[in-house]
PDB file of C-alpha atoms in Angstrom:
ATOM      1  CA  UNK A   1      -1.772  -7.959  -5.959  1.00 43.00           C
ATOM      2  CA  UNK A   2      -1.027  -5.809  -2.799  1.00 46.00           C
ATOM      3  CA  UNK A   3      -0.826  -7.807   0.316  1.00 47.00           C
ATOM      4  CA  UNK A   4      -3.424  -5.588   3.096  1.00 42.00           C
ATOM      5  CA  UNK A   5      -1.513  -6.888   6.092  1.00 49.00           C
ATOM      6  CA  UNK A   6       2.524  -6.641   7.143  1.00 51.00           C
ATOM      7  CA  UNK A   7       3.965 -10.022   8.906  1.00 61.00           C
ATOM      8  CA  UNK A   8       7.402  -8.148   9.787  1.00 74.00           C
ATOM      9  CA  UNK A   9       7.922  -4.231  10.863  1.00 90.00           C
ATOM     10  CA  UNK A  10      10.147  -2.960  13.796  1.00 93.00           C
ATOM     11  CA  UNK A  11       8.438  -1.831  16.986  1.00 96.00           C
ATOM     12  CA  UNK A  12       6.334   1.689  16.669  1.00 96.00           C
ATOM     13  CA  UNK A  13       7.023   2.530  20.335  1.00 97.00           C
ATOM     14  CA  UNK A  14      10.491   2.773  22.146  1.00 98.00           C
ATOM     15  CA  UNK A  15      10.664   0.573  26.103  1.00 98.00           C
ATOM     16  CA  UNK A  16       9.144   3.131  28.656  1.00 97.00           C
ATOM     17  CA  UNK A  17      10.317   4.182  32.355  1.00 97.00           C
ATOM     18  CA  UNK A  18      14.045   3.937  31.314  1.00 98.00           C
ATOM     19  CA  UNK A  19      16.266   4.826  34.695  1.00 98.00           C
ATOM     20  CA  UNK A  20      19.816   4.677  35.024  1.00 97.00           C
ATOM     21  CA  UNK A  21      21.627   4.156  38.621  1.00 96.00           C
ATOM     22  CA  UNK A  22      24.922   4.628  38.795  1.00 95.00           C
ATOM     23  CA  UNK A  23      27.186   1.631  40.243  1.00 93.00           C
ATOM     24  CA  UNK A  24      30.714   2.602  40.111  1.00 92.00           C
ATOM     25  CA  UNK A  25      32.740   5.488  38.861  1.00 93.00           C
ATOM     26  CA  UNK A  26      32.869   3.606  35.388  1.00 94.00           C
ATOM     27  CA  UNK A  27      29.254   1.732  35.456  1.00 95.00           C
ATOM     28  CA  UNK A  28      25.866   2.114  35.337  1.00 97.00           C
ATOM     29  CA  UNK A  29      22.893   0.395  35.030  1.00 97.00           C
ATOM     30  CA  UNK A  30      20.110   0.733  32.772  1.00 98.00           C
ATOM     31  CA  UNK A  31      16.474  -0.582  33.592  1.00 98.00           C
ATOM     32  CA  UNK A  32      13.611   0.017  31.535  1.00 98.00           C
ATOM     33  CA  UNK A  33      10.065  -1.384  31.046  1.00 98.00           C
ATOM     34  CA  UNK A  34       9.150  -3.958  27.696  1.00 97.00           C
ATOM     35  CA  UNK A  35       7.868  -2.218  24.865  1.00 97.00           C
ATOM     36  CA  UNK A  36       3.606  -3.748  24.454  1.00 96.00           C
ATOM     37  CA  UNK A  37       3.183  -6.963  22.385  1.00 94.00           C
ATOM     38  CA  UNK A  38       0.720  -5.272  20.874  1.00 95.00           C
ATOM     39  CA  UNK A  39       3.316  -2.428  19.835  1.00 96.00           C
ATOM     40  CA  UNK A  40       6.400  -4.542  18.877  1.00 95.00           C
ATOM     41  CA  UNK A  41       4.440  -5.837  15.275  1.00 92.00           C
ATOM     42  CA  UNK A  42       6.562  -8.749  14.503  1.00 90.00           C
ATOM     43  CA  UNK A  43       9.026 -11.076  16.874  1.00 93.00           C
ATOM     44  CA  UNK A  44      10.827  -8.506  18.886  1.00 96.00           C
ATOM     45  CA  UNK A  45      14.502  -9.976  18.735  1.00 96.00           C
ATOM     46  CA  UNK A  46      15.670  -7.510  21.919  1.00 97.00           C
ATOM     47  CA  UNK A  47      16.881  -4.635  22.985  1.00 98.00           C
ATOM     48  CA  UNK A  48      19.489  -1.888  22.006  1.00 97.00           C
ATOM     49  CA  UNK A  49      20.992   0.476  24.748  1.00 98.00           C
ATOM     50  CA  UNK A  50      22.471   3.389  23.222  1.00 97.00           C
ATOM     51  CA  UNK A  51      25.258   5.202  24.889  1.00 95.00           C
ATOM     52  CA  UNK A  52      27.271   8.418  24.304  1.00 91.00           C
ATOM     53  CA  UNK A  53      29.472  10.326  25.929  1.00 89.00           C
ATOM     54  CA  UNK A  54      28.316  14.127  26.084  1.00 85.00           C
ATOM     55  CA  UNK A  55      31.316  15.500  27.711  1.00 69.00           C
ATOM     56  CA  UNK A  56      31.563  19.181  26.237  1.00 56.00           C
ATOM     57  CA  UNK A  57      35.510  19.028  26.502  1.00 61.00           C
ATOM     58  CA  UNK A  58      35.743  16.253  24.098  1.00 53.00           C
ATOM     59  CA  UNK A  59      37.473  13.641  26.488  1.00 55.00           C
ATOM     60  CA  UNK A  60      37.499  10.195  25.595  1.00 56.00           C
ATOM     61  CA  UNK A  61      35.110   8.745  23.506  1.00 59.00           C
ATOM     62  CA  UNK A  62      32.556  10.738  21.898  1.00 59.00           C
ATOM     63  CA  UNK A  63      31.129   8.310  19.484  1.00 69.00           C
ATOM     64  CA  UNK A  64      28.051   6.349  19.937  1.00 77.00           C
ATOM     65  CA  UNK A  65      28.281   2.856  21.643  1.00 91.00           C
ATOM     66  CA  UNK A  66      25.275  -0.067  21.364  1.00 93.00           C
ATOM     67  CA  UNK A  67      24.931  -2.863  23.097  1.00 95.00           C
ATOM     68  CA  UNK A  68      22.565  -5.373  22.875  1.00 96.00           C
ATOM     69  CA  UNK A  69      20.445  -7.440  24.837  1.00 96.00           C
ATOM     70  CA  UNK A  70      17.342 -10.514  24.872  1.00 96.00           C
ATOM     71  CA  UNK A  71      14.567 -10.245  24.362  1.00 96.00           C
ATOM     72  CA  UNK A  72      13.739 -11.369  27.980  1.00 96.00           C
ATOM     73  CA  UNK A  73      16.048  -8.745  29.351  1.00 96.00           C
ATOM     74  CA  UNK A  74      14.771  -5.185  30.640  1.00 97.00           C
ATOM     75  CA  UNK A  75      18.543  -4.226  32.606  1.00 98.00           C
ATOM     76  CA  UNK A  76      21.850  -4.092  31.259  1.00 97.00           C
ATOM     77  CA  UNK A  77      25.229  -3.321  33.288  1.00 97.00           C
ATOM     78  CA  UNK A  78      27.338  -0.628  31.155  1.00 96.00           C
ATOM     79  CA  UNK A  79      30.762  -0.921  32.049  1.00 94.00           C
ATOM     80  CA  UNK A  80      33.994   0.429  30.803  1.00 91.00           C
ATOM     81  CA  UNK A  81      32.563   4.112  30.768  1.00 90.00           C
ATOM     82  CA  UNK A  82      35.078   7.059  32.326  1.00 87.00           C
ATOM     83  CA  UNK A  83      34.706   8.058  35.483  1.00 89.00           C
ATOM     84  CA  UNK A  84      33.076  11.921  36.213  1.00 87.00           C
ATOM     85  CA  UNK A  85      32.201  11.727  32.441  1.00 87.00           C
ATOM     86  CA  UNK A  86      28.301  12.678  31.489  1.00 89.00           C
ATOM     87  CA  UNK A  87      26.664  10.417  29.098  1.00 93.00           C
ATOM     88  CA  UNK A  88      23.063  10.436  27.283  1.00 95.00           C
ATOM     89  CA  UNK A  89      21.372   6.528  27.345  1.00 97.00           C
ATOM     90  CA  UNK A  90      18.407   5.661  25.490  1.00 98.00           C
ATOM     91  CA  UNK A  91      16.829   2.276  24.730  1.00 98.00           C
ATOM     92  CA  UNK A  92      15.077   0.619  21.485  1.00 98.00           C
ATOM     93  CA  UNK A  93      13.130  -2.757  20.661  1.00 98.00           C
ATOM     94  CA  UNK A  94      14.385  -4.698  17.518  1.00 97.00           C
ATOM     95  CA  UNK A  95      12.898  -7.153  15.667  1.00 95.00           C
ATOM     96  CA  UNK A  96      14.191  -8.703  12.292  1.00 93.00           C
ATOM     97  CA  UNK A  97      13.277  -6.093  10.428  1.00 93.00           C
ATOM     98  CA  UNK A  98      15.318  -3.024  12.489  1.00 94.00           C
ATOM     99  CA  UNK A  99      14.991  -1.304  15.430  1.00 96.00           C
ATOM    100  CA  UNK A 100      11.854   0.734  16.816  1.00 97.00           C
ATOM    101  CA  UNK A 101      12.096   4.533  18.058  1.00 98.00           C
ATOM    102  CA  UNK A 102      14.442   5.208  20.671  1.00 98.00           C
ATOM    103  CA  UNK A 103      13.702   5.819  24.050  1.00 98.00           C
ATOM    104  CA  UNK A 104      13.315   9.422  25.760  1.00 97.00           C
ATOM    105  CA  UNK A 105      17.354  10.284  26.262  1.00 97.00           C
ATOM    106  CA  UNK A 106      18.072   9.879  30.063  1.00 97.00           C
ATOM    107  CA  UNK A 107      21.689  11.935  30.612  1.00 95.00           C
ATOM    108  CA  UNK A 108      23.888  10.652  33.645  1.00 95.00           C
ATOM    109  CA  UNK A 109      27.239  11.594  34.799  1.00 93.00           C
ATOM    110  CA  UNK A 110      29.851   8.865  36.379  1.00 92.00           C
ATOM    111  CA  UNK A 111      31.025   9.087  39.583  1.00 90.00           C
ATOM    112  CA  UNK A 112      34.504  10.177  40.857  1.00 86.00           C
ATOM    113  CA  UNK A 113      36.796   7.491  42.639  1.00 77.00           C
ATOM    114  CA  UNK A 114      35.932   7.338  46.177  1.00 62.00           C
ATOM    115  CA  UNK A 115      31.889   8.274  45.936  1.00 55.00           C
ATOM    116  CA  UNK A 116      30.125   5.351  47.486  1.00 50.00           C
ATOM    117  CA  UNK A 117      26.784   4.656  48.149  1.00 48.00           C
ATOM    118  CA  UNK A 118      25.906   5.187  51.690  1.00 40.00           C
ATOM    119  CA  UNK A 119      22.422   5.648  53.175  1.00 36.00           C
ATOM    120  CA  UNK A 120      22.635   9.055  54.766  1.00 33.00           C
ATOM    121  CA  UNK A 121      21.849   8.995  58.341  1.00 37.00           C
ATOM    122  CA  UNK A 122      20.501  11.778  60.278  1.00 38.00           C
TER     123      UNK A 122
END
């Protein structure tokens, strides 16, 4: 007999409004908004951030990175990353069952040593 309803599936819709600010010349943060209850069909377990460094020269490392997060969380601090060094971030739900669609790709580049922060005056 086929069962007309699904207890379990991953999320059908990535987190929304994901920003990234930069923080150092090796770290970032990512912020995002919580995927809907309504959209995460299950438990969602938390959060994936995605990571990859798009330098065309090849640099470094060029292989995906994840990192994950609660449930409750909707920030994460990526550190380690190389400084002046562009890198695509995107963001997914999981629940036991996998993860949901990834986020829009948001692409950043590091800073170089030195580059602060400042409020410009004028």
């Amino acid at each position: 007999m086929f069962c007309h309803f699904l207890l379990h599936l991953e999320p059908s819709k990535p987190p929304s409004d994901v920003k990234v600010l930069n923080k150092t010349s090796t770290t970032v943060q990512v912020q995002w908004s919580p995927i809907p209850q309504n959209l995460v069909h299950g438990i969602l377990r938390g959060y994936h951030i995605h990571f990859k460094n798009v330098n065309p020269a090849g640099f470094g490392d060029v292989s995906p990175n994840i990192q994950s997060v609660g449930e409750s969380n909707t920030s994460f601090l990526i550190q380690g990353l190389l400084k002046f060094t562009a890198y695509t971030i995107q963001v997914s739900g999981y629940t036991v069952k996998g993860d949901g669609p990834l986020s829009n790709a948001v692409t950043v580049r590091t800073e170089e040593d030195g580059k602060t922060h400042k409020a410009s005056s004028g």
